Amino acid sequence: MKRYILAAALAALPTLGFAPEITGFSASTASAASSGCALPAEVNAKATRIASGLNAFRASQGLGRVTHDRDLSKAAQVQACDLARTGQFGHRGSDGSDHRVRLERTGYCAGVSAENLAWGYPRASQIITGWQGSPGHRQVMELDRAREFGVGIAQGAKGPVWVLVMAQPC
């Protein structure tokens, strides 16, 4: 069931114009899902709201749209599941990885990249507003050279874990 929900979440993004096609998810994401990663209700809608809010914010700042990338979402989902599973909160994964390592594991080549995290907020709109109000998170959302993004969402004991990865492909 969890694999189906994750596949549905990723598959919904192309119909909304966020990716040209998503045909599935990587072994690392499938592994994360099968190792007890629970996804919140309405994960498709939540990921879509993050994407819409991100691009609306960027437009309000005179910045270009970013498009969804499947590999960036895979890396984000791995971190979201890891944080939800371990109860830890930070950019370093339980295996010592940072977001760059997680991107490399998916095969994504990033010129520049950055990651935002949030935990416990039930609504995507709260995440976008919160990130806008935090100088470091806002800087990630305003990353001018970024052209693509990925979203990961997992259900943790303290509420949903949200991960946004933004990057400029090589």
mmCIF file of C-alpha atoms in Angstrom:
data_model
loop_
_atom_site.group_PDB
_atom_site.id
_atom_site.type_symbol
_atom_site.label_atom_id
_atom_site.label_comp_id
_atom_site.label_asym_id
_atom_site.label_seq_id
_atom_site.Cartn_x
_atom_site.Cartn_y
_atom_site.Cartn_z
ATOM 1 C CA MET A 1 0.000 0.000 0.000
ATOM 2 C CA LYS A 2 2.770 2.462 0.917
ATOM 3 C CA ARG A 3 4.525 1.871 -2.408
ATOM 4 C CA TYR A 4 1.267 2.550 -4.218
ATOM 5 C CA ILE A 5 0.742 5.836 -2.366
ATOM 6 C CA LEU A 6 4.283 7.012 -3.138
ATOM 7 C CA ALA A 7 3.951 5.999 -6.769
ATOM 8 C CA ALA A 8 0.636 7.835 -6.949
ATOM 9 C CA ALA A 9 2.190 10.939 -5.371
ATOM 10 C CA LEU A 10 5.002 10.999 -7.883
ATOM 11 C CA ALA A 11 2.746 10.087 -10.782
ATOM 12 C CA ALA A 12 0.358 12.958 -10.026
ATOM 13 C CA LEU A 13 2.996 15.631 -10.612
ATOM 14 C CA PRO A 14 3.167 15.290 -14.423
ATOM 15 C CA THR A 15 -0.562 15.808 -14.826
ATOM 16 C CA LEU A 16 -0.154 19.086 -12.997
ATOM 17 C CA GLY A 17 2.652 20.224 -15.260
ATOM 18 C CA PHE A 18 5.492 19.623 -12.818
ATOM 19 C CA ALA A 19 7.316 16.913 -14.771
ATOM 20 C CA PRO A 20 7.181 15.675 -18.336
ATOM 21 C CA GLU A 21 6.836 12.097 -17.197
ATOM 22 C CA ILE A 22 7.309 10.049 -14.081
ATOM 23 C CA THR A 23 7.295 6.355 -14.714
ATOM 24 C CA GLY A 24 8.027 5.122 -11.209
ATOM 25 C CA PHE A 25 10.435 5.577 -8.403
ATOM 26 C CA SER A 26 13.930 4.366 -7.651
ATOM 27 C CA ALA A 27 14.961 1.363 -5.642
ATOM 28 C CA SER A 28 16.126 3.691 -2.862
ATOM 29 C CA THR A 29 12.674 5.279 -2.606
ATOM 30 C CA ALA A 30 10.942 1.929 -2.861
ATOM 31 C CA SER A 31 13.292 0.622 -0.187
ATOM 32 C CA ALA A 32 12.521 3.593 2.054
ATOM 33 C CA ALA A 33 8.789 3.054 1.553
ATOM 34 C CA SER A 34 9.028 -0.663 2.267
ATOM 35 C CA SER A 35 11.135 -0.091 5.395
ATOM 36 C CA GLY A 36 8.276 1.526 7.258
ATOM 37 C CA CYS A 37 8.008 4.988 5.759
ATOM 38 C CA ALA A 38 4.452 6.145 6.241
ATOM 39 C CA LEU A 39 3.074 8.862 4.007
ATOM 40 C CA PRO A 40 0.512 11.406 5.215
ATOM 41 C CA ALA A 41 -3.021 11.485 3.882
ATOM 42 C CA GLU A 42 -3.453 13.390 0.634
ATOM 43 C CA VAL A 43 0.277 13.304 -0.106
ATOM 44 C CA ASN A 44 -0.371 14.079 -3.798
ATOM 45 C CA ALA A 45 -2.236 17.266 -2.972
ATOM 46 C CA LYS A 46 0.368 18.298 -0.389
ATOM 47 C CA ALA A 47 3.268 17.883 -2.821
ATOM 48 C CA THR A 48 1.336 19.841 -5.437
ATOM 49 C CA ARG A 49 0.637 22.651 -2.970
ATOM 50 C CA ILE A 50 4.330 22.884 -2.074
ATOM 51 C CA ALA A 51 5.196 23.129 -5.779
ATOM 52 C CA SER A 52 2.507 25.744 -6.434
ATOM 53 C CA GLY A 53 3.473 27.777 -3.386
ATOM 54 C CA LEU A 54 7.150 27.631 -4.283
ATOM 55 C CA ASN A 55 6.553 28.876 -7.827
ATOM 56 C CA ALA A 56 4.085 31.545 -6.686
ATOM 57 C CA PHE A 57 6.676 32.825 -4.221
ATOM 58 C CA ARG A 58 9.400 32.798 -6.868
ATOM 59 C CA ALA A 59 7.157 34.714 -9.281
ATOM 60 C CA SER A 60 6.461 37.319 -6.581
ATOM 61 C CA GLN A 61 10.225 37.819 -6.300
ATOM 62 C CA GLY A 62 10.710 38.155 -10.068
ATOM 63 C CA LEU A 63 12.334 34.720 -10.318
ATOM 64 C CA GLY A 64 11.666 32.041 -12.917
ATOM 65 C CA ARG A 65 9.594 28.915 -12.380
ATOM 66 C CA VAL A 66 11.279 25.736 -11.293
ATOM 67 C CA THR A 67 10.102 22.413 -12.678
ATOM 68 C CA HIS A 68 9.750 19.094 -10.932
ATOM 69 C CA ASP A 69 12.534 16.553 -11.289
ATOM 70 C CA ARG A 70 11.954 12.915 -10.373
ATOM 71 C CA ASP A 71 15.496 12.345 -9.074
ATOM 72 C CA LEU A 72 15.328 15.389 -6.825
ATOM 73 C CA SER A 73 12.072 14.053 -5.378
ATOM 74 C CA LYS A 74 13.691 10.656 -4.843
ATOM 75 C CA ALA A 75 16.506 12.261 -2.852
ATOM 76 C CA ALA A 76 14.027 14.411 -0.893
ATOM 77 C CA GLN A 77 11.812 11.411 -0.149
ATOM 78 C CA VAL A 78 14.744 9.360 1.131
ATOM 79 C CA GLN A 79 15.582 12.136 3.616
ATOM 80 C CA ALA A 80 11.943 12.648 4.632
ATOM 81 C CA CYS A 81 11.559 8.933 5.349
ATOM 82 C CA ASP A 82 14.865 8.797 7.219
ATOM 83 C CA LEU A 83 13.926 11.748 9.445
ATOM 84 C CA ALA A 84 10.458 10.326 10.108
ATOM 85 C CA ARG A 85 11.891 6.881 10.914
ATOM 86 C CA THR A 86 14.703 8.053 13.206
ATOM 87 C CA GLY A 87 12.926 10.983 14.847
ATOM 88 C CA GLN A 88 16.004 13.112 14.175
ATOM 89 C CA PHE A 89 15.799 16.468 12.465
ATOM 90 C CA GLY A 90 18.622 17.837 10.370
ATOM 91 C CA HIS A 91 20.188 17.883 6.962
ATOM 92 C CA ARG A 92 22.553 14.991 7.758
ATOM 93 C CA GLY A 93 20.989 11.585 7.130
ATOM 94 C CA SER A 94 21.299 8.719 9.599
ATOM 95 C CA ASP A 95 23.962 7.237 7.292
ATOM 96 C CA GLY A 96 25.980 10.474 7.417
ATOM 97 C CA SER A 97 24.852 11.659 3.980
ATOM 98 C CA ASP A 98 24.106 15.256 3.120
ATOM 99 C CA HIS A 99 21.731 16.342 0.362
ATOM 100 C CA ARG A 100 24.549 16.365 -2.235
ATOM 101 C CA VAL A 101 25.346 12.712 -1.536
ATOM 102 C CA ARG A 102 21.654 11.806 -1.735
ATOM 103 C CA LEU A 103 21.432 13.600 -5.096
ATOM 104 C CA GLU A 104 24.479 11.744 -6.405
ATOM 105 C CA ARG A 105 22.937 8.421 -5.347
ATOM 106 C CA THR A 106 19.998 9.099 -7.661
ATOM 107 C CA GLY A 107 22.348 9.922 -10.534
ATOM 108 C CA TYR A 108 21.426 13.622 -10.538
ATOM 109 C CA CYS A 109 24.289 15.966 -11.439
ATOM 110 C CA ALA A 110 23.807 19.296 -9.645
ATOM 111 C CA GLY A 111 25.722 22.454 -10.339
ATOM 112 C CA VAL A 112 24.214 24.167 -7.320
ATOM 113 C CA SER A 113 21.731 22.671 -4.859
ATOM 114 C CA ALA A 114 20.104 23.336 -1.520
ATOM 115 C CA GLU A 115 17.626 21.710 0.837
ATOM 116 C CA ASN A 116 14.844 22.955 3.117
ATOM 117 C CA LEU A 117 13.285 20.917 5.918
ATOM 118 C CA ALA A 118 10.177 21.319 8.046
ATOM 119 C CA TRP A 119 8.524 19.103 10.595
ATOM 120 C CA GLY A 120 5.119 18.944 12.173
ATOM 121 C CA TYR A 121 3.170 21.474 10.150
ATOM 122 C CA PRO A 122 0.011 19.824 8.832
ATOM 123 C CA ARG A 123 -0.586 22.106 5.828
ATOM 124 C CA ALA A 124 1.676 22.902 2.882
ATOM 125 C CA SER A 125 0.711 26.574 3.017
ATOM 126 C CA GLN A 126 2.208 26.756 6.526
ATOM 127 C CA ILE A 127 5.483 25.376 5.189
ATOM 128 C CA ILE A 128 5.781 27.920 2.374
ATOM 129 C CA THR A 129 4.876 30.789 4.717
ATOM 130 C CA GLY A 130 7.314 29.547 7.359
ATOM 131 C CA TRP A 131 10.154 29.174 4.886
ATOM 132 C CA GLN A 132 9.482 32.678 3.542
ATOM 133 C CA GLY A 133 9.860 34.052 7.065
ATOM 134 C CA SER A 134 13.170 32.322 7.726
ATOM 135 C CA PRO A 135 16.193 33.973 6.067
ATOM 136 C CA GLY A 136 18.052 30.709 5.361
ATOM 137 C CA HIS A 137 14.996 28.874 4.035
ATOM 138 C CA ARG A 138 13.936 31.896 2.005
ATOM 139 C CA GLN A 139 17.410 31.986 0.429
ATOM 140 C CA VAL A 140 16.924 28.392 -0.754
ATOM 141 C CA MET A 141 13.532 29.222 -2.281
ATOM 142 C CA GLU A 142 15.084 32.268 -3.979
ATOM 143 C CA LEU A 143 18.028 30.306 -5.385
ATOM 144 C CA ASP A 144 18.241 32.105 -8.711
ATOM 145 C CA ARG A 145 20.306 29.442 -10.483
ATOM 146 C CA ALA A 146 17.914 26.636 -9.475
ATOM 147 C CA ARG A 147 15.861 25.302 -12.367
ATOM 148 C CA GLU A 148 14.391 22.163 -10.793
ATOM 149 C CA PHE A 149 12.960 20.990 -7.485
ATOM 150 C CA GLY A 150 11.907 17.822 -5.707
ATOM 151 C CA VAL A 151 9.603 17.259 -2.734
ATOM 152 C CA GLY A 152 9.590 14.505 -0.135
ATOM 153 C CA ILE A 153 6.906 14.077 2.528
ATOM 154 C CA ALA A 154 6.711 11.396 5.220
ATOM 155 C CA GLN A 155 4.559 10.960 8.313
ATOM 156 C CA GLY A 156 6.637 11.087 11.503
ATOM 157 C CA ALA A 157 5.678 10.789 15.169
ATOM 158 C CA LYS A 158 5.723 14.600 15.455
ATOM 159 C CA GLY A 159 3.690 15.117 12.290
ATOM 160 C CA PRO A 160 4.597 15.364 8.601
ATOM 161 C CA VAL A 161 8.246 15.737 7.601
ATOM 162 C CA TRP A 162 8.699 17.997 4.569
ATOM 163 C CA VAL A 163 11.837 18.125 2.417
ATOM 164 C CA LEU A 164 12.384 20.450 -0.543
ATOM 165 C CA VAL A 165 15.463 20.068 -2.720
ATOM 166 C CA MET A 166 16.273 22.692 -5.337
ATOM 167 C CA ALA A 167 19.031 22.405 -7.907
ATOM 168 C CA GLN A 168 20.573 23.577 -11.119
ATOM 169 C CA PRO A 169 21.375 20.573 -13.286
ATOM 170 C CA CYS A 170 24.902 20.169 -14.673
#
